[in-house]
mmCIF file of C-alpha atoms in Angstrom:
data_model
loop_
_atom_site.group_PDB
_atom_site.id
_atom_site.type_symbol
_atom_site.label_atom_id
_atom_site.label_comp_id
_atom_site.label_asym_id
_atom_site.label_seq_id
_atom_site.Cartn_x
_atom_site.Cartn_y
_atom_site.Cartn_z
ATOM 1 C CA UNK R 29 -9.916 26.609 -24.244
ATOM 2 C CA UNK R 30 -9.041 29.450 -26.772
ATOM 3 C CA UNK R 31 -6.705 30.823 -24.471
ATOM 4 C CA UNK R 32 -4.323 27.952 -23.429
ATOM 5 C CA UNK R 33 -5.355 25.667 -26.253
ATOM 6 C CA UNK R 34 -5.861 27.690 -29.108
ATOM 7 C CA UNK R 35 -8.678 28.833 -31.424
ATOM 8 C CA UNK R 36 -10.915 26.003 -33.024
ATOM 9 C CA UNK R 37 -10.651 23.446 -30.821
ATOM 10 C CA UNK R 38 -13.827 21.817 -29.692
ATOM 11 C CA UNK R 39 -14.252 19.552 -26.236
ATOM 12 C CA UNK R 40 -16.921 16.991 -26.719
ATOM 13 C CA UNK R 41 -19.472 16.846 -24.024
ATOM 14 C CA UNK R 42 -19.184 13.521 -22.463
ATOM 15 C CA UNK R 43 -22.138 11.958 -20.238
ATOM 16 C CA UNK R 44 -21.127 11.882 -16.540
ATOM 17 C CA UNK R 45 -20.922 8.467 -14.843
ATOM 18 C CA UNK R 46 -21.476 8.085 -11.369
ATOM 19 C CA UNK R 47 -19.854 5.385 -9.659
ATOM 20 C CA UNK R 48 -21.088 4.181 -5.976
ATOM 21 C CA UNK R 49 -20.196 1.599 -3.931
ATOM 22 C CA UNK R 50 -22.141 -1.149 -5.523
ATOM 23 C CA UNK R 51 -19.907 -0.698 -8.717
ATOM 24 C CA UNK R 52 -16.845 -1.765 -7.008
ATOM 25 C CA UNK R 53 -17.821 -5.172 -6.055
ATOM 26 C CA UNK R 54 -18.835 -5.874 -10.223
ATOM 27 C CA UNK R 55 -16.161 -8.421 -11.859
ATOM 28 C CA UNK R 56 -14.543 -5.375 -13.975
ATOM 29 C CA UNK R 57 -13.706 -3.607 -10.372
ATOM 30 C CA UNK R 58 -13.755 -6.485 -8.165
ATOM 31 C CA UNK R 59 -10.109 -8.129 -8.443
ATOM 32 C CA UNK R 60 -8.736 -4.266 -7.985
ATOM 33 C CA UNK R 61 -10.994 -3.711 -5.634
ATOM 34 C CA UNK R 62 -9.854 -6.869 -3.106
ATOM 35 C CA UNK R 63 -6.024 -5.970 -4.080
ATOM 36 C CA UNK R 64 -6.711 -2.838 -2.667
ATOM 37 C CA UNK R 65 -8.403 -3.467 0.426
ATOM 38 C CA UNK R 66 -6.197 -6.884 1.054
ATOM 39 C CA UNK R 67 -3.012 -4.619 0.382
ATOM 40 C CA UNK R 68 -3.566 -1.991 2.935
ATOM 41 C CA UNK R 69 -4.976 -3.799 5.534
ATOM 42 C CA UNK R 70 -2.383 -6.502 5.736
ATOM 43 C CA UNK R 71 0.468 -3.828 5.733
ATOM 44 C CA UNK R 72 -1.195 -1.963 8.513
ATOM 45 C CA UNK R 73 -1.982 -4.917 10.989
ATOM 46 C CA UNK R 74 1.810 -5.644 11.796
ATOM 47 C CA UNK R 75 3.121 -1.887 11.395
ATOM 48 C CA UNK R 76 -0.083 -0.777 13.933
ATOM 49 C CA UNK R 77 -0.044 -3.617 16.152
ATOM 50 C CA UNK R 78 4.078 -3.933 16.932
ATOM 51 C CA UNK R 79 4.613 0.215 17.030
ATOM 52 C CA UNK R 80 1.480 0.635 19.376
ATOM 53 C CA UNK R 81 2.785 -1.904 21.885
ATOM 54 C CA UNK R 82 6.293 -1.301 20.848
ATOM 55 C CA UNK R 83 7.525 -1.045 24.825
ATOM 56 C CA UNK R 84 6.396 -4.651 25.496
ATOM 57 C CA UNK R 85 7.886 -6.096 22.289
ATOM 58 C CA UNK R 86 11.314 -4.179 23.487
ATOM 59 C CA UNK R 87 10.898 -5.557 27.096
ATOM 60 C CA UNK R 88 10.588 -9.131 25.045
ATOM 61 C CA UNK R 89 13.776 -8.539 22.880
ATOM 62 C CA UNK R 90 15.791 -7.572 26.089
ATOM 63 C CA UNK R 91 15.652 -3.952 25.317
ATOM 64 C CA UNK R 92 14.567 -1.031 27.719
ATOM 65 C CA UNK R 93 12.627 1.746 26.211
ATOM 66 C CA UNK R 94 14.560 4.967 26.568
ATOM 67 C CA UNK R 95 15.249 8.277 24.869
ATOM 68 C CA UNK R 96 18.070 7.116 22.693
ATOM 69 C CA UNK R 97 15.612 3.931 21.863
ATOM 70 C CA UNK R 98 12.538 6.175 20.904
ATOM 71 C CA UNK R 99 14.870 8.574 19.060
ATOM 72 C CA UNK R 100 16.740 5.687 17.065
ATOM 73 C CA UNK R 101 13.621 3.831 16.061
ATOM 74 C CA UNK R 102 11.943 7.093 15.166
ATOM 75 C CA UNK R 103 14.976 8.551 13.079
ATOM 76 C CA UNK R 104 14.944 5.073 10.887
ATOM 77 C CA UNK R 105 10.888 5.783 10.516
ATOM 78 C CA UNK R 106 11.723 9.031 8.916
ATOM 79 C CA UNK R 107 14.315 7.277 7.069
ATOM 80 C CA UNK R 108 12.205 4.516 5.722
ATOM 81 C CA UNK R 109 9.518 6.905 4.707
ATOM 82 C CA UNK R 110 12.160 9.465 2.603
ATOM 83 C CA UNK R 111 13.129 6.214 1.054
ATOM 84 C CA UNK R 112 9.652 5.335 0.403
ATOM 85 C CA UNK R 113 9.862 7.974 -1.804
ATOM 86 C CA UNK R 114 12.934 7.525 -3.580
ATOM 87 C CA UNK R 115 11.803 4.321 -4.621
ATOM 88 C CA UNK R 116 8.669 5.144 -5.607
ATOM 89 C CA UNK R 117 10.127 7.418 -7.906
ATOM 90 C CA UNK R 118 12.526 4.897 -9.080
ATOM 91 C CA UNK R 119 10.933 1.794 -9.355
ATOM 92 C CA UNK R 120 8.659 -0.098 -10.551
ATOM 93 C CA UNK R 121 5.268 -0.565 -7.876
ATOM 94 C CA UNK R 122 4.883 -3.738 -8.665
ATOM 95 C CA UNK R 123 8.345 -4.636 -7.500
ATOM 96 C CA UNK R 124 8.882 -2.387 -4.943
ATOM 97 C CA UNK R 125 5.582 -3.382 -3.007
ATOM 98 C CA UNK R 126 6.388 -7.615 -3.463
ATOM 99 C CA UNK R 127 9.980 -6.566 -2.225
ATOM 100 C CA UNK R 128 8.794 -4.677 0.631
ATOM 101 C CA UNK R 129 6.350 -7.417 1.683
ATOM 102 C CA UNK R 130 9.463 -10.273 1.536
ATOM 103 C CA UNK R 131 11.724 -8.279 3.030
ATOM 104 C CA UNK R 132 9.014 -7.850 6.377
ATOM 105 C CA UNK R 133 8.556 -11.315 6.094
ATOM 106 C CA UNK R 134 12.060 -12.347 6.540
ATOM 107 C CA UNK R 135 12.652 -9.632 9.003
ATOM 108 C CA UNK R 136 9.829 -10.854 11.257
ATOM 109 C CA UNK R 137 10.322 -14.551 11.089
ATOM 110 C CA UNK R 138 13.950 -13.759 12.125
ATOM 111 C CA UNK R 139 12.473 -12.105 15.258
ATOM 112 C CA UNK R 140 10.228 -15.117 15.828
ATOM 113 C CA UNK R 141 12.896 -17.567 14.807
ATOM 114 C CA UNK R 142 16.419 -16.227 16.362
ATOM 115 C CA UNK R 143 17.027 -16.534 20.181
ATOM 116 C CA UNK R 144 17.453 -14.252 22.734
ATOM 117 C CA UNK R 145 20.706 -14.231 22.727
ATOM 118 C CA UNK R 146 21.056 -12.847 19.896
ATOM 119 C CA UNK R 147 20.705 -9.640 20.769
ATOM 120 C CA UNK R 148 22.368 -7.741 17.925
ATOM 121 C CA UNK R 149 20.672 -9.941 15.280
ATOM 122 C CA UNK R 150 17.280 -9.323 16.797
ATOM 123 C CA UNK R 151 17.872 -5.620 17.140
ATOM 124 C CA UNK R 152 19.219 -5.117 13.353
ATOM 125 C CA UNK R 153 16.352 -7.516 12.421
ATOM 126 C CA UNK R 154 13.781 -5.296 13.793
ATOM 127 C CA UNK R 155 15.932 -2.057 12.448
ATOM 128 C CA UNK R 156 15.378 -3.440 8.658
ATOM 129 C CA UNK R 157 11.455 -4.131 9.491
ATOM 130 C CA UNK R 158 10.777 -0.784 10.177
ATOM 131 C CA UNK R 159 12.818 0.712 7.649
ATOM 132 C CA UNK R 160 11.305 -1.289 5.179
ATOM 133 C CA UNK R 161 7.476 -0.993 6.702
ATOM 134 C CA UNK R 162 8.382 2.867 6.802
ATOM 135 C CA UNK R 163 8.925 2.894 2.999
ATOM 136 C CA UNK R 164 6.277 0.502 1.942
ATOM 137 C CA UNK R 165 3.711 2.515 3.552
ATOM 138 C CA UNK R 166 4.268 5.302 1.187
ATOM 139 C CA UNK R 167 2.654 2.979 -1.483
ATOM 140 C CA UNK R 168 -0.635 3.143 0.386
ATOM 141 C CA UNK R 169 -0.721 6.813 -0.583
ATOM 142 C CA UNK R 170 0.092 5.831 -4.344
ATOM 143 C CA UNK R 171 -1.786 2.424 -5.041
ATOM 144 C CA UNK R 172 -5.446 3.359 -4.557
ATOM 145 C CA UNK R 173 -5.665 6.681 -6.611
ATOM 146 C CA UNK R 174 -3.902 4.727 -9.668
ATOM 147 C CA UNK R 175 -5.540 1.626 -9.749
ATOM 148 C CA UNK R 176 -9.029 2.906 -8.975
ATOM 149 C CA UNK R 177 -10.713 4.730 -12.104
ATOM 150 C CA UNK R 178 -12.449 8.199 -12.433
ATOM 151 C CA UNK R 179 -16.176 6.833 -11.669
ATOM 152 C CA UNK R 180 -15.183 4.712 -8.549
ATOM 153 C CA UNK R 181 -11.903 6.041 -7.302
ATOM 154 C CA UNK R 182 -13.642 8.181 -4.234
ATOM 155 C CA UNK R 183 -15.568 5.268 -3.125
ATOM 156 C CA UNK R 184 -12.571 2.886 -3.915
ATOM 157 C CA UNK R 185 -10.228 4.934 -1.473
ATOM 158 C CA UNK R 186 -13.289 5.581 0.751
ATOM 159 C CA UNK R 187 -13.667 1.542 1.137
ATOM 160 C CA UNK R 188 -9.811 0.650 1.020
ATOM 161 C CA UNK R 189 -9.430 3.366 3.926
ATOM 162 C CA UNK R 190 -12.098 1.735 5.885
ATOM 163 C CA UNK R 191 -10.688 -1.849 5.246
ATOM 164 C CA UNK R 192 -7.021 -0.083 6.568
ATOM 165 C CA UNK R 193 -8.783 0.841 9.699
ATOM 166 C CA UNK R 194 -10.111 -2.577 10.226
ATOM 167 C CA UNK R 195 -6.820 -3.955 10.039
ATOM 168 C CA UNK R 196 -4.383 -1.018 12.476
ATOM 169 C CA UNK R 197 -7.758 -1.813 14.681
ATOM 170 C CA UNK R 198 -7.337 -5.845 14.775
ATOM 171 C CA UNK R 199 -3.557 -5.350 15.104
ATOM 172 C CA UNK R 200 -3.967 -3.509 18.276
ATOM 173 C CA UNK R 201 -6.503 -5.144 19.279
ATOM 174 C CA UNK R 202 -4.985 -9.222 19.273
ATOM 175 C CA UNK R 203 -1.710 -8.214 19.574
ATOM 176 C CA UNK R 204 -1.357 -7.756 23.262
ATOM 177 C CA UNK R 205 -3.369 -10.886 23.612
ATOM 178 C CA UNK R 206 -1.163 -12.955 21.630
ATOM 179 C CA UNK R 207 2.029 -11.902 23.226
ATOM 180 C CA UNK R 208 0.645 -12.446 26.575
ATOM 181 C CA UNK R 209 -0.674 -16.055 25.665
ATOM 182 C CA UNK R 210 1.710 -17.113 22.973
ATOM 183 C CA UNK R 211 5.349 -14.946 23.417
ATOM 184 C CA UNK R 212 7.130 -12.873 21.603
ATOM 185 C CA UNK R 213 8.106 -15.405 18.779
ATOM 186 C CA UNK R 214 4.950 -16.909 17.999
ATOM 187 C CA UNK R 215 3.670 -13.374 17.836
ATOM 188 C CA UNK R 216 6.185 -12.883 15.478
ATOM 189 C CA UNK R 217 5.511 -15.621 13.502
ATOM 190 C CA UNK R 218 1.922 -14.640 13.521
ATOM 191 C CA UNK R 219 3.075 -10.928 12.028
ATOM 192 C CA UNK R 220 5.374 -12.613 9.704
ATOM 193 C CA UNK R 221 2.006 -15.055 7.985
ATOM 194 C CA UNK R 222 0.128 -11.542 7.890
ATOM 195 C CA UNK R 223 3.511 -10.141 5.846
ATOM 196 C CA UNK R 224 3.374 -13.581 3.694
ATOM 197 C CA UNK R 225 -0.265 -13.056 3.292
ATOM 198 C CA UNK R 226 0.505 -9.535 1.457
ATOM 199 C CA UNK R 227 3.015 -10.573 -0.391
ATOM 200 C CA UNK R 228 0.988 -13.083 -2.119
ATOM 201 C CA UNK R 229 -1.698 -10.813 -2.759
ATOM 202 C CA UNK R 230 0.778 -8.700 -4.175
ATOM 203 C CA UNK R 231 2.497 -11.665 -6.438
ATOM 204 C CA UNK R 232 -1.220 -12.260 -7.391
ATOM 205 C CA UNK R 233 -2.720 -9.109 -7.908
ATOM 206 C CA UNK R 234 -0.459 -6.315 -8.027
ATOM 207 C CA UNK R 235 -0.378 -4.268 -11.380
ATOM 208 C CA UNK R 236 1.827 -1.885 -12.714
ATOM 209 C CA UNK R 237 1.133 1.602 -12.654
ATOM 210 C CA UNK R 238 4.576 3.064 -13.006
ATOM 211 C CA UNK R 239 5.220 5.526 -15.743
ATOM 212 C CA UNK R 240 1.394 5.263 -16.850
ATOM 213 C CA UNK R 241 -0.824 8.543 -16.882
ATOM 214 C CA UNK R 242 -3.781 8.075 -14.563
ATOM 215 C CA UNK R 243 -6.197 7.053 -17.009
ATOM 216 C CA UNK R 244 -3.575 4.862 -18.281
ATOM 217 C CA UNK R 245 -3.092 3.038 -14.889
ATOM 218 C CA UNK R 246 -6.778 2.249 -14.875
ATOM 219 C CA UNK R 247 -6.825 0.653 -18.381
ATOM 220 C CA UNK R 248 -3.675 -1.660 -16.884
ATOM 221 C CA UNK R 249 -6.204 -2.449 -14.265
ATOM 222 C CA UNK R 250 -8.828 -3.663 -16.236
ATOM 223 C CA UNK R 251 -10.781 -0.906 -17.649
ATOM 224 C CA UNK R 252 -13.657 -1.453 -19.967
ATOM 225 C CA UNK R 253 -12.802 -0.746 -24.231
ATOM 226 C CA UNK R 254 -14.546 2.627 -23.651
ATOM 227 C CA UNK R 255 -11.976 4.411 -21.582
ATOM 228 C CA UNK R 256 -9.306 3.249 -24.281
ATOM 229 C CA UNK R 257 -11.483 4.863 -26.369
ATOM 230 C CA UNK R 258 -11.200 7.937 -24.193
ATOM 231 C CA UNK R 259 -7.387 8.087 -23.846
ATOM 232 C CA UNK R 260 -7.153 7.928 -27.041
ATOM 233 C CA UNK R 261 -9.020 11.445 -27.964
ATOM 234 C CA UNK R 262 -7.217 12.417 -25.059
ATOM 235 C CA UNK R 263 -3.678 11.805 -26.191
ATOM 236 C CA UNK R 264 -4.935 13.750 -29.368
ATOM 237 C CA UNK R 265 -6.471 16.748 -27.663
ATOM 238 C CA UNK R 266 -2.801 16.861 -26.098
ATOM 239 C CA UNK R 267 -0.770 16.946 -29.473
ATOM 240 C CA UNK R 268 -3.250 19.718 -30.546
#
């Protein structure tokens, strides 16, 4: 402390609270902890399900899988993630996640909605969708460690991470089932409710954790007085 602080300056010892599972589900955690969980999973579902079977939704569109296929779809991945980050950086989470989520929607119930024939609507349809899913994703890597505080945020990620894997596994799982009972569009339609879905979690529960310090984001979430309490002293230990 003396020696990147300065002399005199005194760190009050502060009682260590553990956090487990349990503490997520109590009212102060629990509307974070569903936005969380809801969030991921619902993003996952669509972006798992379509990319693991991506051949047969091609072979639905009209398109056969090939080299300069896989390399296109897989350049505007990379492209959607580097913007992912751009954005991030830019604006504000709140915004950029409901946007994402709209965007999906729209992009999806055009490939349930448009016909065949359409072939160059369909294909720059499904070019936005994963540009955008590409770029939304990044969020996932951003959301949890901001809105979860100090005492839970292990077992917060730890839970959301397990409710992600739930969702890429019921993606893969009923995909291939709908689209050989139901079709391409009312699979799409299907992907486009789970989109919908996420965006009105979002709309509901998505805070703002742009521009706040970590301990900061957690108070926006719904902290109890006592961590205000703590930033506080904090901000003052800084000026020192």
């Amino acid at each position: 402390v003396e020696r990147y602080v300065g002399p005199g300056v005194e760190i009050e010892d502060n009682e260590a609270v553990g956090g487990g599972l349990g503490m997520l589900f109590e009212r102060r955690y629990l509307k974070t902890t569903l936005f969380v969980c809801l969030f991921w999973a619902l993003s996952v579902i669509p972006y798992f399900g379509i990319y693991t079977f991506l051949p047969t939704i091609l072979a639905a569109m009209g398109l056969a899988e090939d080299l300069a296929v896989d390399v296109g779809l897989n350049l505007v991945l990379i492209a959607g993630a580097a913007l992912g980050i751009l954005l991030i950086a830019r604006m504000r989470r709140r915004t950029l996640s409901i946007g994402s989520f709209a965007v999906c929607t729209a992009c999806l119930l055009a490939l349930a909605l448009v016909p065949g024939s359409q072939g160059g609507v369909l294909i720059g349809a499904f070019a936005l969708f994963t540009l955008t899913i590409a770029a939304e994703s990044d969020l996932t890597a951003v959301y949890p460690p901001e809105v979860f505080p100090t005492e839970v945020r292990g077992s917060g990620i730890g839970l959301a991470t397990g409710a992600s894997r739930l969702g890429s596994a019921a993606g893969t799982f009923l995909l291939p089932m709908a689209m050989g009972a139901l079709g391409l569009s009312w699979t799409m339609g299907i992907m486009a409710a789970v989109c919908a879905a996420a965006l009105g979690v979002c709309i509901a529960w998505a805070p703002e954790t742009k521009d706040l310090a970590l301990a900061g984001a957690a108070v926006a979430c719904g902290r109890n007085g006592e961590l205000s309490r703590n930033m506080t002293r904090l901000r003052g230990f800084g000026r020192l």
